[in-house]
């Protein structure tokens, strides 16, 4: 591991990140909400720190290698999330402490969408805009890291996509192709954001809300400018439909979007095994929940299908918007939604969770074992997109799943030990580890009532979930630090 190379990368990252504090200053001045001083102070602190790290090593021209990639990827969210919390700490509104500010910032950057803030409708516009912007930039980071870096690092079976996506394929260093890949992905990401924002504006949102919600929709983050989330627009079916379409689109592997962008073709979407698996699962779950809501008479038939499909897509893509207080829905419905969020959508998208491709491989692996009970000597290969999946990848997926479940139970017990009840602990850990956002129990409305010690562990859970767990855990192994 080369400290100078890593310091140069983070110096550049912080310097660039400081520029993202300029738009909120403009918003503050436009609306005259008085928060521009907080953003200005945060801008200076972040810029000076970034330049302090970059200037001594700016002439260094060495490329990042795999070991450095693990460190940069692991610290990316923590460092930017910490500096991103500065405006929230400094600003008198919304009057957050250090813990809550860091929680809100990291929740935004990891596109988790869990919030500790109440009274959103009365907050200064610049603060509201900044929260949405955090998620949007976090979404870009998610896409670039998921498609350009994690497959090369071989995280939990994501090497399955090493030859399928437009990222670097060498195993020894992070190549300049990352820049080429990132540019194309950012063009696609910005295009989706612009289309989503125009759609919201056309459907009746104000320009401010349209921009803010476009940021969090395409990032599958879930932050809103209203306490009621998308329920604020529940009577506007056009807005709800646009939200569903763009949450769904952003939850598709951006490698597929890249292929469509480059080759001007759409047929490859349905040919992708993961996409088909996730689509079928989403449709079946949405029909089940919608029909059950209708059967119980909670909504009208049209309302049942609107809220049923919206919440399945929202939680299933780990966006976390709410059209209704689904935590109050009867019987098993909230837990079905939570399980969908734990699975997540497609790898290489802005969503969190285990990812559909891993769920599909685990299911196929289980079916193969059942087949072997009947035909002990049968050779039954597991295939994805018509290609045989190497046993090494299947083993990595099972390893990831085992560590994920173990982490889930350990975090749940720890949060319970801090004084939270079981439902709150179980659901907040599931939500943060899978980057979903909404939870059940005492955190159903917001996380403000969760105790501070639990919040720090939930911050760690958000980081682990966004880092695909292994990226962070590998730093704790003695083998990583040996030369």
Coordinates of C-alpha atoms in Angstrom, one line a residue:
X1 CA 0.0 0.0 0.0
X2 CA 1.4 3.4 -1.1
X3 CA 0.3 6.2 1.2
X4 CA 1.4 9.0 -1.2
X5 CA -0.7 7.6 -4.0
X6 CA -3.8 7.3 -1.8
X7 CA -3.2 10.8 -0.3
X8 CA -3.1 12.2 -3.9
X9 CA -6.4 10.5 -4.8
X10 CA -8.2 11.7 -1.6
X11 CA -6.7 15.2 -2.1
X12 CA -8.3 15.3 -5.6
X13 CA -11.5 13.8 -4.3
X14 CA -11.9 16.4 -1.5
X15 CA -10.9 19.3 -3.8
X16 CA -13.6 18.2 -6.3
X17 CA -16.1 17.5 -3.5
X18 CA -15.6 21.0 -2.2
X19 CA -17.0 22.4 -5.5
X20 CA -20.3 20.6 -4.8
X21 CA -20.8 23.0 -1.9
X22 CA -21.0 25.9 -4.3
X23 CA -24.5 25.2 -5.7
X24 CA -26.1 25.1 -2.2
X25 CA -24.5 28.6 -1.6
X26 CA -26.2 29.8 -4.8
X27 CA -29.6 28.3 -3.6
X28 CA -29.2 29.9 -0.2
X29 CA -28.5 33.3 -1.8
X30 CA -31.4 32.9 -4.2
X31 CA -33.9 32.1 -1.5
X32 CA -32.2 34.3 1.1
X33 CA -32.4 31.6 3.8
X34 CA -29.3 32.6 5.7
X35 CA -27.4 29.2 5.4
X36 CA -24.8 30.4 2.9
X37 CA -22.3 31.1 5.7
X38 CA -22.4 27.5 6.8
X39 CA -21.9 26.2 3.3
X40 CA -19.1 28.8 2.7
X41 CA -17.3 27.7 5.8
X42 CA -17.6 24.0 4.9
X43 CA -16.4 24.8 1.3
X44 CA -13.2 26.5 2.7
X45 CA -12.4 23.7 5.2
X46 CA -12.9 21.0 2.6
X47 CA -11.0 22.8 -0.2
X48 CA -8.0 23.6 2.1
X49 CA -7.8 20.0 3.4
X50 CA -8.0 18.6 -0.1
X51 CA -5.2 21.0 -1.4
X52 CA -3.1 20.2 1.7
X53 CA -3.3 16.5 0.8
X54 CA -2.8 16.9 -2.9
X55 CA -0.1 19.6 -3.3
X56 CA 2.9 17.7 -1.7
X57 CA 2.3 14.7 -4.0
X58 CA 0.7 16.3 -7.1
X59 CA 3.6 15.3 -9.4
X60 CA 3.2 11.6 -8.5
X61 CA 2.2 9.6 -11.6
X62 CA 1.9 6.1 -10.2
X63 CA -1.3 4.2 -10.8
X64 CA -3.5 2.6 -8.1
X65 CA -3.0 -1.1 -7.6
X66 CA -5.5 -3.6 -6.2
X67 CA -4.4 -3.2 -2.5
X68 CA -4.6 0.6 -2.9
X69 CA -8.0 0.2 -4.5
X70 CA -9.4 -1.6 -1.4
X71 CA -8.3 1.3 0.8
X72 CA -9.6 4.0 -1.5
X73 CA -12.9 2.2 -2.0
X74 CA -13.3 1.6 1.7
X75 CA -12.5 5.1 2.8
X76 CA -14.3 6.9 0.0
X77 CA -17.7 7.0 1.7
X78 CA -16.4 7.6 5.2
X79 CA -14.1 10.6 4.3
X80 CA -16.6 12.3 1.9
X81 CA -19.5 11.6 4.3
X82 CA -17.6 13.2 7.2
X83 CA -16.7 16.3 5.2
X84 CA -20.3 16.3 3.8
X85 CA -21.6 16.6 7.3
X86 CA -19.9 20.0 7.9
X87 CA -22.8 22.2 6.6
X88 CA -25.2 20.3 8.8
X89 CA -23.0 20.7 11.8
X90 CA -22.3 24.4 11.2
X91 CA -25.8 25.5 10.1
X92 CA -28.2 26.5 12.9
X93 CA -31.0 24.7 11.0
X94 CA -31.8 21.9 11.3
X95 CA -29.8 22.1 14.6
X96 CA -28.1 18.7 14.4
X97 CA -25.3 17.4 16.6
X98 CA -22.2 15.7 15.2
X99 CA -23.6 12.2 15.3
X100 CA -26.9 13.1 13.6
X101 CA -25.0 15.2 11.0
X102 CA -22.6 12.4 10.1
X103 CA -25.5 9.9 10.1
X104 CA -27.5 12.2 7.7
X105 CA -24.6 12.8 5.4
X106 CA -23.4 9.2 5.1
X107 CA -27.1 8.1 4.7
X108 CA -27.3 10.5 1.7
X109 CA -23.9 9.6 0.1
X110 CA -24.5 5.9 0.4
X111 CA -28.0 6.5 -1.0
X112 CA -29.5 4.8 2.1
X113 CA -32.1 7.5 2.7
X114 CA -32.5 7.0 6.4
X115 CA -33.1 10.4 8.0
X116 CA -32.9 11.9 11.5
X117 CA -34.5 15.2 10.4
X118 CA -38.2 16.1 11.0
X119 CA -40.0 19.2 9.8
X120 CA -38.6 19.0 6.3
X121 CA -41.3 21.2 4.9
X122 CA -40.1 24.1 7.0
X123 CA -36.3 23.7 6.5
X124 CA -34.2 26.2 4.6
X125 CA -34.3 25.5 0.8
X126 CA -30.5 25.2 0.6
X127 CA -30.4 22.4 3.3
X128 CA -33.2 20.6 1.4
X129 CA -31.3 20.9 -1.9
X130 CA -28.0 19.8 -0.3
X131 CA -29.5 16.6 1.0
X132 CA -30.9 15.7 -2.4
X133 CA -27.6 16.6 -4.0
X134 CA -25.7 14.4 -1.6
X135 CA -27.7 11.4 -2.8
X136 CA -27.2 12.3 -6.5
X137 CA -23.4 12.5 -6.2
X138 CA -23.5 9.3 -4.0
X139 CA -25.3 7.6 -6.8
X140 CA -22.6 8.5 -9.3
X141 CA -20.0 7.0 -6.9
X142 CA -22.0 3.9 -6.5
X143 CA -22.2 3.3 -10.2
X144 CA -18.5 4.0 -11.0
X145 CA -17.3 1.9 -8.1
X146 CA -19.8 -1.0 -8.7
X147 CA -19.0 -1.2 -12.4
X148 CA -15.4 -0.1 -12.7
X149 CA -13.7 -1.2 -9.4
X150 CA -15.5 -4.0 -7.5
X151 CA -15.5 -6.6 -10.3
X152 CA -11.7 -6.1 -10.6
X153 CA -11.3 -6.5 -6.8
X154 CA -13.4 -9.7 -7.0
X155 CA -15.9 -8.7 -4.3
X156 CA -18.3 -11.5 -3.3
X157 CA -18.9 -12.9 -6.8
X158 CA -19.0 -9.6 -8.7
X159 CA -16.1 -10.9 -10.8
X160 CA -18.9 -12.6 -12.7
X161 CA -19.2 -9.2 -14.5
X162 CA -15.5 -8.7 -15.1
X163 CA -15.8 -9.6 -18.8
X164 CA -19.4 -8.4 -19.2
X165 CA -19.2 -4.7 -18.2
X166 CA -17.3 -1.7 -19.6
X167 CA -14.8 -1.5 -16.7
X168 CA -11.1 -2.4 -16.5
X169 CA -10.4 -6.1 -16.7
X170 CA -6.7 -6.3 -15.6
X171 CA -6.1 -7.8 -12.2
X172 CA -3.0 -5.9 -11.1
X173 CA -4.0 -2.2 -11.3
X174 CA -6.8 0.2 -11.8
X175 CA -6.3 1.2 -15.4
X176 CA -7.0 4.5 -17.2
X177 CA -10.1 2.9 -18.7
X178 CA -11.9 3.8 -15.5
X179 CA -11.9 7.4 -16.7
X180 CA -13.3 6.4 -20.0
X181 CA -15.9 4.2 -18.4
X182 CA -16.8 6.8 -15.8
X183 CA -17.4 9.5 -18.5
X184 CA -19.9 7.3 -20.4
X185 CA -21.7 6.2 -17.2
X186 CA -22.0 9.8 -16.0
X187 CA -23.5 10.9 -19.3
X188 CA -26.1 8.2 -19.0
X189 CA -26.7 9.1 -15.3
X190 CA -27.1 12.8 -16.1
X191 CA -29.4 12.0 -19.0
X192 CA -31.7 10.0 -16.8
X193 CA -31.7 12.7 -14.2
X194 CA -32.6 15.4 -16.7
X195 CA -35.4 13.3 -18.2
X196 CA -36.8 12.5 -14.7
X197 CA -36.7 16.1 -13.6
X198 CA -38.5 17.3 -16.7
X199 CA -41.1 14.5 -16.2
X200 CA -41.7 15.6 -12.6
X201 CA -42.0 19.3 -13.7
X202 CA -44.3 18.4 -16.5
X203 CA -46.5 16.4 -14.1
X204 CA -46.9 19.3 -11.7
X205 CA -43.9 19.5 -9.3
X206 CA -42.3 22.9 -8.7
X207 CA -38.9 23.3 -10.4
X208 CA -37.2 23.0 -6.9
X209 CA -39.0 19.8 -6.0
X210 CA -38.6 18.4 -9.5
X211 CA -34.8 18.8 -9.4
X212 CA -34.5 17.5 -5.8
X213 CA -36.6 14.5 -6.4
X214 CA -35.0 13.7 -9.7
X215 CA -31.6 13.6 -7.8
X216 CA -32.9 11.1 -5.2
X217 CA -35.0 9.1 -7.7
X218 CA -32.2 8.3 -10.1
X219 CA -29.8 7.7 -7.2
X220 CA -32.4 5.4 -5.6
X221 CA -31.8 7.3 -2.4
X222 CA -35.2 8.2 -1.1
X223 CA -34.6 11.6 0.5
X224 CA -37.5 14.0 -0.1
X225 CA -38.2 17.7 0.4
X226 CA -41.4 16.8 2.3
X227 CA -42.0 14.8 5.5
X228 CA -44.7 12.8 3.7
X229 CA -42.1 11.8 1.1
X230 CA -43.8 10.9 -2.3
X231 CA -47.1 10.6 -0.3
X232 CA -47.2 14.4 -0.6
X233 CA -48.0 13.8 -4.3
X234 CA -50.1 10.6 -3.8
X235 CA -53.1 12.2 -5.5
X236 CA -51.0 13.0 -8.6
X237 CA -50.9 9.6 -10.4
X238 CA -48.6 11.0 -13.2
X239 CA -45.9 11.9 -10.7
X240 CA -46.2 8.5 -9.0
X241 CA -45.9 6.7 -12.3
X242 CA -42.9 8.8 -13.3
X243 CA -41.2 7.9 -10.0
X244 CA -41.9 4.2 -10.5
X245 CA -40.4 4.3 -14.0
X246 CA -37.2 6.0 -13.1
X247 CA -36.7 4.1 -9.8
X248 CA -37.0 0.9 -11.9
X249 CA -34.7 2.2 -14.7
X250 CA -32.0 3.3 -12.2
X251 CA -32.1 -0.2 -10.6
X252 CA -31.1 -1.9 -13.8
X253 CA -27.4 -2.8 -14.3
X254 CA -25.8 0.4 -15.8
X255 CA -23.7 -2.0 -17.9
X256 CA -26.9 -2.8 -19.8
X257 CA -27.6 0.9 -20.2
X258 CA -24.1 1.4 -21.4
X259 CA -24.5 -1.3 -24.0
X260 CA -27.8 0.3 -25.1
X261 CA -26.1 3.7 -25.2
X262 CA -23.2 2.5 -27.3
X263 CA -25.0 0.1 -29.7
X264 CA -28.4 1.8 -29.9
X265 CA -30.2 -1.5 -29.1
X266 CA -32.7 -2.5 -26.4
X267 CA -33.2 -6.2 -27.1
X268 CA -30.3 -7.2 -24.8
X269 CA -32.2 -6.1 -21.7
X270 CA -34.5 -9.1 -21.7
X271 CA -31.7 -11.5 -22.6
X272 CA -30.0 -10.7 -19.3
X273 CA -30.7 -13.4 -16.8
X274 CA -30.5 -11.2 -13.8
X275 CA -32.9 -8.6 -15.3
X276 CA -35.5 -11.2 -16.1
X277 CA -35.2 -12.8 -12.7
X278 CA -35.7 -9.4 -10.9
X279 CA -38.5 -8.3 -13.2
X280 CA -40.5 -11.5 -12.6
X281 CA -39.9 -11.3 -8.8
X282 CA -41.0 -7.6 -8.7
X283 CA -44.1 -8.1 -10.7
X284 CA -45.2 -11.2 -8.7
X285 CA -44.5 -9.3 -5.4
X286 CA -46.4 -6.2 -6.5
X287 CA -49.4 -8.3 -7.6
X288 CA -49.4 -10.2 -4.3
X289 CA -49.3 -7.1 -2.1
X290 CA -51.7 -5.1 -4.3
X291 CA -54.3 -7.9 -4.3
X292 CA -53.9 -8.4 -0.5
X293 CA -54.5 -4.6 0.1
X294 CA -57.6 -4.8 -2.1
X295 CA -58.8 -8.0 -0.3
X296 CA -58.4 -6.3 3.1
X297 CA -60.3 -3.2 1.8
X298 CA -57.5 -0.8 2.9
X299 CA -57.6 1.0 -0.4
X300 CA -59.9 1.2 -3.4
X301 CA -58.9 -1.3 -6.3
X302 CA -57.0 1.5 -8.1
X303 CA -55.4 2.7 -4.8
X304 CA -54.4 -0.8 -3.9
X305 CA -52.5 -1.3 -7.2
X306 CA -51.0 2.2 -7.1
X307 CA -49.6 1.9 -3.5
X308 CA -48.8 -1.8 -3.9
X309 CA -46.7 -1.3 -7.1
X310 CA -45.2 1.9 -5.8
X311 CA -44.0 0.5 -2.5
X312 CA -42.7 -2.8 -4.0
X313 CA -40.6 -0.9 -6.6
X314 CA -39.5 1.7 -4.1
X315 CA -38.4 -0.7 -1.4
X316 CA -37.3 -3.4 -3.9
X317 CA -35.0 -0.9 -5.6
X318 CA -33.9 0.3 -2.1
X319 CA -35.0 3.8 -3.1
X320 CA -37.1 4.0 0.1
X321 CA -39.7 6.6 -1.0
X322 CA -43.1 6.2 0.8
X323 CA -46.5 6.8 -0.7
X324 CA -48.2 5.6 2.5
X325 CA -47.1 4.5 6.0
X326 CA -46.5 0.9 4.9
X327 CA -45.2 0.1 8.4
X328 CA -48.8 0.3 9.6
X329 CA -50.0 -2.2 6.9
X330 CA -51.4 -5.4 8.4
X331 CA -50.0 -8.9 8.7
X332 CA -46.9 -9.8 6.8
X333 CA -46.8 -7.0 4.2
X334 CA -44.2 -4.7 5.8
X335 CA -41.8 -7.7 6.3
X336 CA -42.3 -8.8 2.6
X337 CA -41.3 -5.3 1.5
X338 CA -38.3 -5.4 3.9
X339 CA -37.2 -8.8 2.5
X340 CA -37.4 -7.4 -1.1
X341 CA -35.2 -4.5 -0.1
X342 CA -32.7 -6.9 1.5
X343 CA -32.4 -8.7 -1.8
X344 CA -32.3 -5.4 -3.8
X345 CA -32.3 -5.1 -7.5
X346 CA -29.6 -5.5 -10.2
X347 CA -25.8 -5.4 -9.6
X348 CA -24.1 -2.4 -11.1
X349 CA -27.1 -0.2 -10.4
X350 CA -27.7 2.5 -7.8
X351 CA -29.6 0.1 -5.6
X352 CA -28.3 -1.6 -2.4
X353 CA -29.1 -5.0 -0.9
X354 CA -27.6 -8.4 -1.7
X355 CA -28.3 -7.9 -5.4
X356 CA -30.6 -10.0 -7.6
X357 CA -27.7 -11.8 -9.4
X358 CA -26.5 -13.2 -6.1
X359 CA -30.1 -14.2 -5.1
X360 CA -30.5 -15.9 -8.5
X361 CA -27.2 -17.8 -8.1
X362 CA -28.0 -18.9 -4.6
X363 CA -31.4 -20.2 -5.8
X364 CA -29.9 -22.0 -8.8
X365 CA -27.2 -23.5 -6.5
X366 CA -29.9 -24.8 -4.1
X367 CA -31.9 -26.3 -7.0
X368 CA -28.7 -28.0 -8.2
X369 CA -28.2 -29.6 -4.8
X370 CA -31.8 -30.9 -4.8
X371 CA -31.2 -32.4 -8.2
X372 CA -28.0 -34.1 -7.0
X373 CA -30.0 -35.8 -4.2
X374 CA -31.9 -37.6 -7.0
X375 CA -29.0 -37.9 -9.5
X376 CA -25.9 -38.2 -7.4
X377 CA -23.4 -38.4 -10.3
X378 CA -25.1 -35.8 -12.4
X379 CA -23.0 -32.8 -13.6
X380 CA -25.3 -29.8 -13.4
X381 CA -23.6 -26.5 -14.3
X382 CA -25.0 -23.2 -13.2
X383 CA -25.5 -20.8 -16.1
X384 CA -26.0 -17.1 -16.3
X385 CA -26.7 -15.5 -19.7
X386 CA -26.0 -18.9 -21.3
X387 CA -22.5 -19.1 -19.8
X388 CA -21.3 -21.5 -17.2
X389 CA -20.6 -19.8 -13.9
X390 CA -17.2 -20.9 -12.4
X391 CA -17.3 -22.6 -9.1
X392 CA -15.1 -19.9 -7.7
X393 CA -17.8 -17.3 -8.3
X394 CA -20.5 -19.5 -6.8
X395 CA -18.3 -20.1 -3.7
X396 CA -17.8 -16.3 -3.4
X397 CA -21.5 -15.7 -3.6
X398 CA -22.2 -18.2 -0.8
X399 CA -19.4 -16.7 1.2
X400 CA -20.8 -13.2 0.8
X401 CA -24.3 -14.4 1.7
X402 CA -23.0 -16.1 4.9
X403 CA -21.0 -13.0 6.0
X404 CA -24.0 -10.7 5.2
X405 CA -26.4 -12.8 7.3
X406 CA -23.8 -13.1 10.1
X407 CA -23.3 -9.3 10.0
X408 CA -27.0 -8.7 10.1
X409 CA -27.5 -10.8 13.2
X410 CA -24.5 -9.3 15.0
X411 CA -25.6 -5.7 14.3
X412 CA -29.1 -6.6 15.4
X413 CA -27.9 -7.9 18.7
X414 CA -25.6 -4.9 19.2
X415 CA -28.4 -2.4 18.5
X416 CA -30.7 -4.2 20.9
X417 CA -27.9 -4.1 23.5
X418 CA -28.0 -0.3 23.2
X419 CA -31.6 -0.3 24.4
X420 CA -33.7 -0.5 21.2
X421 CA -36.5 -3.0 21.0
X422 CA -36.3 -6.0 18.6
X423 CA -38.5 -4.7 15.8
X424 CA -36.7 -1.4 15.7
X425 CA -33.3 -3.1 15.9
X426 CA -34.1 -5.8 13.3
X427 CA -35.6 -3.4 10.8
X428 CA -33.1 -0.5 11.2
X429 CA -30.2 -2.9 10.7
X430 CA -31.9 -4.6 7.7
X431 CA -32.6 -1.1 6.3
X432 CA -29.1 0.3 6.8
X433 CA -27.1 -2.8 5.8
X434 CA -29.2 -3.0 2.6
X435 CA -29.3 0.8 2.1
X436 CA -33.1 0.9 2.0
X437 CA -33.9 3.8 4.3
X438 CA -37.3 3.2 5.9
X439 CA -37.7 1.0 8.9
X440 CA -40.3 -0.3 11.3
X441 CA -41.0 0.1 15.0
X442 CA -39.8 3.3 16.6
X443 CA -37.9 4.3 13.4
X444 CA -40.9 4.0 11.1
X445 CA -41.2 7.8 10.7
X446 CA -37.5 8.7 11.1
X447 CA -34.4 7.7 13.0
X448 CA -34.3 10.7 15.3
X449 CA -35.5 8.7 18.3
X450 CA -32.8 6.0 17.9
X451 CA -30.1 6.4 20.6
X452 CA -26.7 7.8 19.6
X453 CA -24.7 4.7 20.2
X454 CA -27.0 2.7 17.9
X455 CA -26.7 5.4 15.3
X456 CA -22.9 4.9 15.1
X457 CA -23.4 1.2 14.5
X458 CA -26.0 1.9 11.9
X459 CA -23.6 4.2 10.2
X460 CA -21.1 1.3 10.1
X461 CA -23.9 -0.9 8.7
X462 CA -24.6 1.6 5.9
X463 CA -20.9 1.7 5.0
X464 CA -20.6 -2.1 5.0
X465 CA -23.7 -2.5 2.9
X466 CA -22.6 0.1 0.3
X467 CA -19.1 -1.4 0.3
X468 CA -20.4 -4.9 -0.4
X469 CA -19.1 -5.9 3.1
X470 CA -15.9 -7.7 2.0
X471 CA -14.3 -4.5 0.8
X472 CA -14.3 -3.2 4.4
X473 CA -13.7 -6.5 6.2
X474 CA -10.6 -7.3 4.1
X475 CA -8.8 -4.3 5.7
X476 CA -9.1 -6.1 9.1
X477 CA -7.2 -9.2 7.9
X478 CA -3.5 -9.5 8.8
X479 CA -2.8 -10.8 5.2
X480 CA -3.8 -7.4 3.7
X481 CA -1.2 -5.5 5.6
X482 CA 1.7 -7.9 4.8
X483 CA 4.0 -6.8 2.1

